[in-house]
Coordinates of C-alpha atoms in Angstrom, one line a residue:
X365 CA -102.0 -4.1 13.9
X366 CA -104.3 -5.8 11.5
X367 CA -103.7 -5.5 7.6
X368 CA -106.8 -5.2 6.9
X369 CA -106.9 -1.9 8.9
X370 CA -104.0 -0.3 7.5
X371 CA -105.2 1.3 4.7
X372 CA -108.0 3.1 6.3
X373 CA -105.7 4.8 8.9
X374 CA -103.8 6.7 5.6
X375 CA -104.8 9.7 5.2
X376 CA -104.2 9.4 1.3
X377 CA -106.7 6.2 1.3
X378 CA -110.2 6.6 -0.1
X379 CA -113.0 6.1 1.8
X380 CA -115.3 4.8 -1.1
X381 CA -115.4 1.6 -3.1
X382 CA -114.6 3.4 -6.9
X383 CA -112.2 5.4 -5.1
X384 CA -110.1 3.0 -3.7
X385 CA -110.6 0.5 -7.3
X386 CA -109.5 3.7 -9.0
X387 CA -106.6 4.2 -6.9
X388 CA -105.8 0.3 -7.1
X389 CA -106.2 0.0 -11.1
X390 CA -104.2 2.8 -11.9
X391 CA -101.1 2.1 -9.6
X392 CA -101.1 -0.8 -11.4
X393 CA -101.4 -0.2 -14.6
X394 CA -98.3 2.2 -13.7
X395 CA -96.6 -0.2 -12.5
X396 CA -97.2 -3.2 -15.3
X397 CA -96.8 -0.2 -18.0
X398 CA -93.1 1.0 -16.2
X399 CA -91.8 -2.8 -15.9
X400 CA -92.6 -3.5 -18.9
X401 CA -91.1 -0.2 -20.4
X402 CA -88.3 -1.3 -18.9
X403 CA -88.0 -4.7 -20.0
X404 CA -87.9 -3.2 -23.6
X405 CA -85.3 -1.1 -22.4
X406 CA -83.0 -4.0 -21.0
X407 CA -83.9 -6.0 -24.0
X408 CA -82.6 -3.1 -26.5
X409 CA -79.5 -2.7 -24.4
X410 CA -78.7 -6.3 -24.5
X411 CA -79.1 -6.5 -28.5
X412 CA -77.2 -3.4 -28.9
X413 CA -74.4 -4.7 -26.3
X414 CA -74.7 -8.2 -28.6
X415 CA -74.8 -6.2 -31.9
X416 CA -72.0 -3.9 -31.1
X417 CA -69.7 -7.1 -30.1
X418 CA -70.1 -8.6 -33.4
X419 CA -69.7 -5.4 -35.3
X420 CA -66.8 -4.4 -33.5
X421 CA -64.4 -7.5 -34.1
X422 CA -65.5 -7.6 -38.0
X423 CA -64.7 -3.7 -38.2
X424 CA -61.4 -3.7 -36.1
X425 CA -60.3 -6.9 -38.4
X426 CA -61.3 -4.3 -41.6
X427 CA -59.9 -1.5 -40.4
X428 CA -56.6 -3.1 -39.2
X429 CA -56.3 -4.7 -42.6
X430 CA -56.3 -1.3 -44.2
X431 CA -54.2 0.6 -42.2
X432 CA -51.9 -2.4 -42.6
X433 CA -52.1 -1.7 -46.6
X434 CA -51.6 1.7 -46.6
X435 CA -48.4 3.5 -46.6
X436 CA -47.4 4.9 -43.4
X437 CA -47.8 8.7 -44.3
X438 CA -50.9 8.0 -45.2
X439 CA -52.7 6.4 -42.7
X440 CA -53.3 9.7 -40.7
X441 CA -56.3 10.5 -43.7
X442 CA -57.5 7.3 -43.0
X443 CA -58.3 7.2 -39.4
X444 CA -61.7 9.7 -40.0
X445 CA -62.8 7.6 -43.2
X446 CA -62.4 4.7 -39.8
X447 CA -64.0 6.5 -37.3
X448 CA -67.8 5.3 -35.9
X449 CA -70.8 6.3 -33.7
X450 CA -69.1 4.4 -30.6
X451 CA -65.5 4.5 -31.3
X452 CA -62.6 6.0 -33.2
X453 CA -59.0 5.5 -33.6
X454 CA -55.9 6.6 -32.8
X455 CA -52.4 6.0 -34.1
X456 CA -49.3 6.8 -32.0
X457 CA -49.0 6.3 -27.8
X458 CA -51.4 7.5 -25.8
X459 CA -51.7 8.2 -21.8
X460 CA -53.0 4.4 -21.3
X461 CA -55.2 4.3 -18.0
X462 CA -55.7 1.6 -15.6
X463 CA -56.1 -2.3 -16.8
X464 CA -60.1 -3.4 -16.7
X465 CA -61.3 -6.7 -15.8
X466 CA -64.7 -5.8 -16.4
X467 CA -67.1 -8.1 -18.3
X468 CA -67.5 -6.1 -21.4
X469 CA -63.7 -5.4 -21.4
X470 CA -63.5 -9.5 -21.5
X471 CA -65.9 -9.5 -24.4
X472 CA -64.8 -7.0 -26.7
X473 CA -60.9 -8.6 -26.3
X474 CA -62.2 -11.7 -26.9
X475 CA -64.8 -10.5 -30.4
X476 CA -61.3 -8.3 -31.2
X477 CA -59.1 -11.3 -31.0
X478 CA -61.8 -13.9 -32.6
X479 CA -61.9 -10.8 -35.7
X480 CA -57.6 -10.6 -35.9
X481 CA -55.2 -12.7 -36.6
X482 CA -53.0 -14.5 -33.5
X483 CA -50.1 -12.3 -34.2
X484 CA -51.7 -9.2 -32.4
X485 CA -51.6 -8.4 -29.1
X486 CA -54.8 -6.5 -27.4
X487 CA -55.1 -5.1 -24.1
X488 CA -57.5 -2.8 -22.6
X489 CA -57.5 -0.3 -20.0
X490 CA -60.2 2.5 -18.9
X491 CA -59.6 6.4 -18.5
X492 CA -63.0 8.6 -17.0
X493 CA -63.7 10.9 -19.7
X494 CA -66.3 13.2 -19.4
X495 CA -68.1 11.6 -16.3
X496 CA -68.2 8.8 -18.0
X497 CA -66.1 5.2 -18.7
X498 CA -63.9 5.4 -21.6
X499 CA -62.2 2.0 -23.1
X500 CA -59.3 2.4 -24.5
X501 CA -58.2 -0.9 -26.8
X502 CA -54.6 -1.1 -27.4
X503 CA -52.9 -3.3 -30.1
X504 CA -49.5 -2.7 -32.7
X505 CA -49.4 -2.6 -36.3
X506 CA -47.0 -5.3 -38.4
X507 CA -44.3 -2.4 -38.3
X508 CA -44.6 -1.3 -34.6
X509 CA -47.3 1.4 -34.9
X510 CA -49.5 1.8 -31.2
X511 CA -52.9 1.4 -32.7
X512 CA -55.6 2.9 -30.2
X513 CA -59.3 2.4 -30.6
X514 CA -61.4 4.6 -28.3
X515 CA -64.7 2.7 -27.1
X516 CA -67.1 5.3 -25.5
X517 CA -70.1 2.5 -24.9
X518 CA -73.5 4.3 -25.0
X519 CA -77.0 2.9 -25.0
X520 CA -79.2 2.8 -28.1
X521 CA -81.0 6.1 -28.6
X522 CA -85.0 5.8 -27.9
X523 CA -87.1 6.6 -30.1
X524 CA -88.9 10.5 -29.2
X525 CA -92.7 8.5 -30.3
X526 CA -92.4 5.6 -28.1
X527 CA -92.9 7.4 -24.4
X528 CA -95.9 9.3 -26.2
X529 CA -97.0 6.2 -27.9
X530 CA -96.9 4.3 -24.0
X531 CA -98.4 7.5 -22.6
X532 CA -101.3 7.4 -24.9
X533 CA -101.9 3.7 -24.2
X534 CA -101.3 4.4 -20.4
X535 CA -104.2 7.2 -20.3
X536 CA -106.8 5.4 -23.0
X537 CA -107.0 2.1 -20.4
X538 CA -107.0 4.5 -17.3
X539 CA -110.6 5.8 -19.0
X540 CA -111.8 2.5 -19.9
X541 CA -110.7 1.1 -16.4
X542 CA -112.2 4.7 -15.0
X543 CA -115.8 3.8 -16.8
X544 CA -115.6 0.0 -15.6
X545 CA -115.3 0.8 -12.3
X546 CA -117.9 4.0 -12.4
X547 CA -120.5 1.1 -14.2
X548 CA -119.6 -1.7 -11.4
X549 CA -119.9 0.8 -8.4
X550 CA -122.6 2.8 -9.8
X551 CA -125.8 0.8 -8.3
X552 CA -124.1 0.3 -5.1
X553 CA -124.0 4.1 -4.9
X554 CA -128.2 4.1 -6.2
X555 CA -128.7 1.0 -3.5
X556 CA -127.1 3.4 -0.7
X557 CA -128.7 6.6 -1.4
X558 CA -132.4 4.4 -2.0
X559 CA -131.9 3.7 1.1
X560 CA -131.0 6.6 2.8
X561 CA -134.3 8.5 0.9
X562 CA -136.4 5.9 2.6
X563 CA -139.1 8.0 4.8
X564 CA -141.8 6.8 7.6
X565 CA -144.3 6.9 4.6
X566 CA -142.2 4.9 2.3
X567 CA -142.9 6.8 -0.9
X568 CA -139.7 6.2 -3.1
X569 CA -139.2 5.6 -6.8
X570 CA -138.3 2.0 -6.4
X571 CA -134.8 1.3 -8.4
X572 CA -134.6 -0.2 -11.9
X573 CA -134.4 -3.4 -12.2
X574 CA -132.4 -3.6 -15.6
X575 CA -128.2 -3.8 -16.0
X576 CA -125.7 -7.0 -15.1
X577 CA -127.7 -10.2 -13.1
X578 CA -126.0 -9.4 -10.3
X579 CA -127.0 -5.7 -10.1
X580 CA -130.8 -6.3 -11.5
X581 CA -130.8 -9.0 -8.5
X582 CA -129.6 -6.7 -6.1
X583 CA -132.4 -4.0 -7.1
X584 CA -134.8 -6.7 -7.3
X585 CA -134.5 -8.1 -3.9
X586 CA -134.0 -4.5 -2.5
X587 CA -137.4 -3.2 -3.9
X588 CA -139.1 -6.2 -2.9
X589 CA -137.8 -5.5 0.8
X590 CA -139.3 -2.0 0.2
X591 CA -142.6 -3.0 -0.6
X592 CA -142.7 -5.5 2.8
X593 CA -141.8 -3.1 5.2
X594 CA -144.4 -1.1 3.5
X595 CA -146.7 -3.4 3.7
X596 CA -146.0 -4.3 7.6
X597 CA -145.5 -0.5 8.4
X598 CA -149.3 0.2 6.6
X599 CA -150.4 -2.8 7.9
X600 CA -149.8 -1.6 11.7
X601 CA -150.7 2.0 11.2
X602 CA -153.9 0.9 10.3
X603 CA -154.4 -1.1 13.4
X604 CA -153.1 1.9 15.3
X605 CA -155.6 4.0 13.5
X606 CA -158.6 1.6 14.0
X607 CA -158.1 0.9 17.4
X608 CA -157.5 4.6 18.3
X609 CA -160.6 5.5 16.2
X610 CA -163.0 2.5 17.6
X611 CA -162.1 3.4 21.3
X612 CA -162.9 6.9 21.1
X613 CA -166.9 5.6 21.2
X614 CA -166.6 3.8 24.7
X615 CA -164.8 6.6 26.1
X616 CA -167.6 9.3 25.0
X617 CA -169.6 6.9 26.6
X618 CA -168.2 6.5 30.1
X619 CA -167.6 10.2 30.2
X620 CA -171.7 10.4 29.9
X621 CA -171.5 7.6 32.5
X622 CA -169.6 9.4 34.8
X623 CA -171.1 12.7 34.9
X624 CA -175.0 10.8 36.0
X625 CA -171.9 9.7 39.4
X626 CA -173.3 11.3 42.6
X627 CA -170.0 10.9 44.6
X628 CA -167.9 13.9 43.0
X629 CA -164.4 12.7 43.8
X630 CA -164.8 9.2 42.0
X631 CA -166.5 11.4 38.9
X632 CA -163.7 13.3 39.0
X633 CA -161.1 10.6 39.3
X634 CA -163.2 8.9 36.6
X635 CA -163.1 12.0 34.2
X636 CA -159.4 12.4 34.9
X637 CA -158.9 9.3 33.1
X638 CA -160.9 9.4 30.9
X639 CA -159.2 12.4 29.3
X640 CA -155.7 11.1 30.0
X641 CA -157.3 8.1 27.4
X642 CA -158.8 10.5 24.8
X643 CA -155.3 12.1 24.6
X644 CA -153.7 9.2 24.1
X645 CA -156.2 7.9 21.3
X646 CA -155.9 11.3 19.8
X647 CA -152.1 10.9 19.4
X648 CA -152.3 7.7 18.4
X649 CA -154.4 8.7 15.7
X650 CA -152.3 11.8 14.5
X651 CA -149.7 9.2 15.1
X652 CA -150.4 7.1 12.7
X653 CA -151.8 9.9 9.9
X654 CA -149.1 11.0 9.9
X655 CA -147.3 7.8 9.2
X656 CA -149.2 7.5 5.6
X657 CA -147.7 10.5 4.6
X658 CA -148.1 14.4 4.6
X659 CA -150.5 15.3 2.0
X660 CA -149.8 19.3 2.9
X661 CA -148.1 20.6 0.1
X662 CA -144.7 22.6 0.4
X663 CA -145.3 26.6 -0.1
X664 CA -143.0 29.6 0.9
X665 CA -143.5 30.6 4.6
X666 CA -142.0 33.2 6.4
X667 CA -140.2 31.2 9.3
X668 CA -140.0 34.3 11.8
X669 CA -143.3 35.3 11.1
X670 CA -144.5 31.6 11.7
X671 CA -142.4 31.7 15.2
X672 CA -143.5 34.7 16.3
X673 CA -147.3 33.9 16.1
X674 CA -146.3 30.4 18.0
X675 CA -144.7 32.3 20.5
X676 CA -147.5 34.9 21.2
X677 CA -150.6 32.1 21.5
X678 CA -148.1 30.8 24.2
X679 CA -147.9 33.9 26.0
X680 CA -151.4 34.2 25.4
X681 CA -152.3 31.1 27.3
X682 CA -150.3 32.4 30.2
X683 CA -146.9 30.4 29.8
X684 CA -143.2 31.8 29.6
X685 CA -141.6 31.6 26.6
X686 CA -139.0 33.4 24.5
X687 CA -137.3 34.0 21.5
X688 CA -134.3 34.6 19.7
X689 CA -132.5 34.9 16.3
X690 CA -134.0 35.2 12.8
X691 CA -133.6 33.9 9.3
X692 CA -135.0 36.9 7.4
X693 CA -135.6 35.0 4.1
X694 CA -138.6 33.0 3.1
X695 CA -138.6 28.9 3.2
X696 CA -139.8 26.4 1.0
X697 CA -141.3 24.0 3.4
X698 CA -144.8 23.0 4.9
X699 CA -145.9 25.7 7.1
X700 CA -148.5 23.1 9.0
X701 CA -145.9 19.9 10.1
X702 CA -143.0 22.6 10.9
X703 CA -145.5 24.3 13.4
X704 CA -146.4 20.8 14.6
X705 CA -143.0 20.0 15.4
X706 CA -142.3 23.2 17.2
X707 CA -145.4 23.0 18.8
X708 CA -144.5 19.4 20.6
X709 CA -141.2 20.2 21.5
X710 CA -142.5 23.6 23.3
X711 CA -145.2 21.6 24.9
X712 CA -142.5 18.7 26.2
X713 CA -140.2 21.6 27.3
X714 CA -143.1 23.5 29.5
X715 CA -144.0 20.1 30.9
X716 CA -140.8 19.0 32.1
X717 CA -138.9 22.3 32.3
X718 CA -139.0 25.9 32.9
X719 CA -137.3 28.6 31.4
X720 CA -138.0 27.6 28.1
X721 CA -136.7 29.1 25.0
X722 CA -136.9 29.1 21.1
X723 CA -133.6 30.0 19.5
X724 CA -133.3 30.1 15.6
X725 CA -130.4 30.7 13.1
X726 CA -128.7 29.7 10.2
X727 CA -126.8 26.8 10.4
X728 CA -123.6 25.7 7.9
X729 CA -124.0 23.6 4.8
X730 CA -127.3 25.9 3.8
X731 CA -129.7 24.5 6.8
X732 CA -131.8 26.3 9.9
X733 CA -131.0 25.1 13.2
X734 CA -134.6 25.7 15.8
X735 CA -133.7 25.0 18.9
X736 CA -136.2 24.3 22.0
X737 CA -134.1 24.9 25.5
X738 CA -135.6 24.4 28.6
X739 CA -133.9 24.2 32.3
X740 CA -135.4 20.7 33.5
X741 CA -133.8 17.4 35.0
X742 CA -133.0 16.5 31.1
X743 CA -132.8 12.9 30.1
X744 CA -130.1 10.2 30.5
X745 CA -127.6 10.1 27.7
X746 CA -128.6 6.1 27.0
X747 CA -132.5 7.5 26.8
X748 CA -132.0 10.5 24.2
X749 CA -132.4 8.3 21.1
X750 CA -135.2 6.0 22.6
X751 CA -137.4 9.1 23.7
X752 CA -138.1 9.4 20.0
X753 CA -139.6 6.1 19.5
X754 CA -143.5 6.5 19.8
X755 CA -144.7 5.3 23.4
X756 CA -141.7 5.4 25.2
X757 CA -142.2 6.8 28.3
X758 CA -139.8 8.3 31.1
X759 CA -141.8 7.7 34.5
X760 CA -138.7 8.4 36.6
X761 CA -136.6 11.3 35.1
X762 CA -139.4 13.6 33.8
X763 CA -142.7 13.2 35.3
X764 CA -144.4 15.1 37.4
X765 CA -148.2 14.2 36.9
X766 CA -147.9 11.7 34.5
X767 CA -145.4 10.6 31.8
X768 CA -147.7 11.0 28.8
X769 CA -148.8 8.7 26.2
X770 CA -145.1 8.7 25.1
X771 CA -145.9 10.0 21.4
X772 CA -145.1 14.0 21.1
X773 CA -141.6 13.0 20.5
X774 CA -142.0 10.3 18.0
X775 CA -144.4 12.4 15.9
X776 CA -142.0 15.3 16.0
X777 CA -139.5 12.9 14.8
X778 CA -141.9 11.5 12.6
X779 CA -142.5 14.9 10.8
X780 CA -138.7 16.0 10.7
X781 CA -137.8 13.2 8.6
X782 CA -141.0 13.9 6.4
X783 CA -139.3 17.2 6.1
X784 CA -135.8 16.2 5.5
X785 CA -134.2 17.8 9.0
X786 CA -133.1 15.9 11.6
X787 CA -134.0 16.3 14.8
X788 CA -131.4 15.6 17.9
X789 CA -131.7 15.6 21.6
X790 CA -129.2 16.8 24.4
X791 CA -128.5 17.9 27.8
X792 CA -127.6 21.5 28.2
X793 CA -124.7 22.0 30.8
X794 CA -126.2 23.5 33.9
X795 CA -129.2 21.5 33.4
X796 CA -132.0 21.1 30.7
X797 CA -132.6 19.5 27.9
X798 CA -132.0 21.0 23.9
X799 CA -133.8 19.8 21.4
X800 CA -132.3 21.1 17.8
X801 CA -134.4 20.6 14.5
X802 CA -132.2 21.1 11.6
X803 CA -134.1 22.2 8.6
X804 CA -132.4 22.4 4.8
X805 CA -132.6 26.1 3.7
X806 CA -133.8 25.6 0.0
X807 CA -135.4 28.2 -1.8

């Protein structure tokens, strides 16, 4: 397994770039904030530890001293005046646990002994108290008196402000890291969705060209690929257009021409083609209008209504075609490119197909699904996306007189994207072909 394709198999990984700098930042800054929390913490507990060692031999020395002076009887009212935070004492035996060879049991003999004079004796032993270690320090007076001081060894207190104090740090450079990341990742999110809003006709709001060097280049050299493929796109749509437009005079011509023939089959060969060539300079031509743009303007249009008049001129004209579902609410769309669309999917469905069908619903995330179905030979899975490239032709699969000038789908697909849908082709099990228009439902 790669490292590199780790991360994007768990399911907690983001899938975006500011997600997955968020998630990187703030683990750590949660880490760096808890080490070094804990450094302070093991830097207090070795000052107390050092603090306490000192302390305690000085005190011991003081209080031995005292309890030395005192008379006997009255050493007893001395041991609370003695007592501190840590440790207190006790005169008389006590239950002694078992000898310690710990570290800090080594250290506090040796600050003890350092403190006292060479005459006394100190040992140590522990006894669990509590759930916790108890050191118990045992030494005799001058007259034979056990001496006990009671070490319970506890860590110095934090203060209640200082977790708020690192929580508030913690949180104010988890926004400022938060805003860094939203302004570094911010125009690759404008760059990506520029891109995705780029149509056939290539009207966009081209991106500002201000912020960091990097960014402003970025926009920069991304508007100025806009305006080529513009430029290239117009610059063939026009040649489409002229061509289309100049060859429609030679063909009105040679239709003249061939209606003076005599010999009626070669006239009527002669016509044939000539019409198969008017269609295709007529697509062409709607081709590449549509290409520059749809100047219709969007208005509300009843979609069943709109569906139900297409489907009657077809019955009208003698073909079979049916349909099913409704929307039952008005769309915001143009009413003239939608009809298109329908209208060149019906026609590619009646040429290469029979029982053909229009099927219409609501589809999730707020969209229309039309469907065109149509029992036919279909078309090969590696040809469903290159159908919809203008003059692509399937001789083989789907012709029966002739395979057309190839354009019906590519202007279809021209208009859904105009539109916003998407249009998709598939094979229907059993046979057929289903092509599904997806339309956003916006009011």
């Amino acid at each position: 397994m790669k490292a590199s394709a780790l991360p994007a198999r768990l399911p907690w990984w983001p899938r975006s770039l500011f997600g997955r700098l968020t998630l990187i930042l703030c683990f750590g800054l949660i880490a760096a904030h808890g080490l070094s929390f804990g450094l302070i913490l093991y830097e207090r507990a070795q000052s107390g530890k050092t603090m306490m060692l000192y302390s305690l031999g000085k005190d011991v020395a003081s209080s031995v001293a005292i309890l030395e002076r005192v008379p006997a009887a009255e050493r007893a009212t001395w041991l609370g005046k003695l007592e501190r935070r840590n440790y207190h004492y006790v005169l008389g035996p006590v239950a002694e646990g078992a000898p310690v060879r710990l570290p800090l049991a080594t250290e506090v003999i040796a600050s003890i002994g350092a403190a006292l004079d060479t005459s006394y004796t100190v040992t140590t032993t522990a006894v669990p108290a509590a759930g916790r270690k108890q050191l118990d320090i045992h030494l005799r007076l001058a007259d034979g008196t056990p001496l006990t001081i009671v070490l319970s060894p506890s860590a110095m207190p934090v203060s209640p402000w200082v977790p708020l104090i690192i929580s508030v740090q913690l949180g104010m450079l988890t926004l400022f890291m938060w805003l860094a990341v939203r302004l570094a990742t911010r125009p690759l999110a404008q760059l990506a969705r520029a891109a995705d809003l780029m149509t056939p006709d290539m009207k966009i709001n081209p991106l500002p060209e201000d912020g960091p060097l990097e960014v402003a280049r970025a926009a920069a050299a991304f508007n100025a690929m806009q305006r080529r493929i513009a430029d290239f796109l117009n610059e063939r749509m026009q040649i489409l257009a002229a061509v289309s437009h100049d060859l429609q005079t030679p063909i009105t011509r040679m239709r003249l021409r061939a209606d003076l023939m005599d010999n009626s089959l070669q006239r009527d060969k002669m016509l044939g083609d000539l019409l198969a060539m008017q269609a295709l300079v007529e697509e062409g031509i709607a081709y590449a209008r549509n290409a520059q743009g749809i100047t219709e303007a969007p208005c509300r249009t009843d979609l069943d209504a709109l569906l139900g008049s297409l489907v009657y001129d077809y019955i009208d004209a003698g073909h079979a075609l049916r349909l099913s579902g409704q929307v039952n609410r008005p769309l915001m769309t143009r009413p003239h490119a939608l009809r298109r669309i329908i209208t060149n999917l019906v026609d590619n469905a009646l040429k290469f197909g029979e029982d053909v069908e229009i099927q219409v619903a609501a589809a999730p995330l707020g969209q229309i699904s039309i469907a065109v179905l149509d029992r036919g030979p279909g078309i090969r899975q590696s040809e469903l996306h290159a159908v919809l490239q203008p003059f692509y032709r399937i001789e083989n699969s789907r012709n029966r007189e002739t395979g057309g000038a190839g354009l019906g789908l590519a202007i279809a697909q021209q208009l859904a994207v105009a539109l916003g849908g998407v249009l998709k082709l598939s094979n229907r099990d059993g046979g057929g072909l289903q092509a599904q228009f997806s339309l956003p439902l916006a009011d």
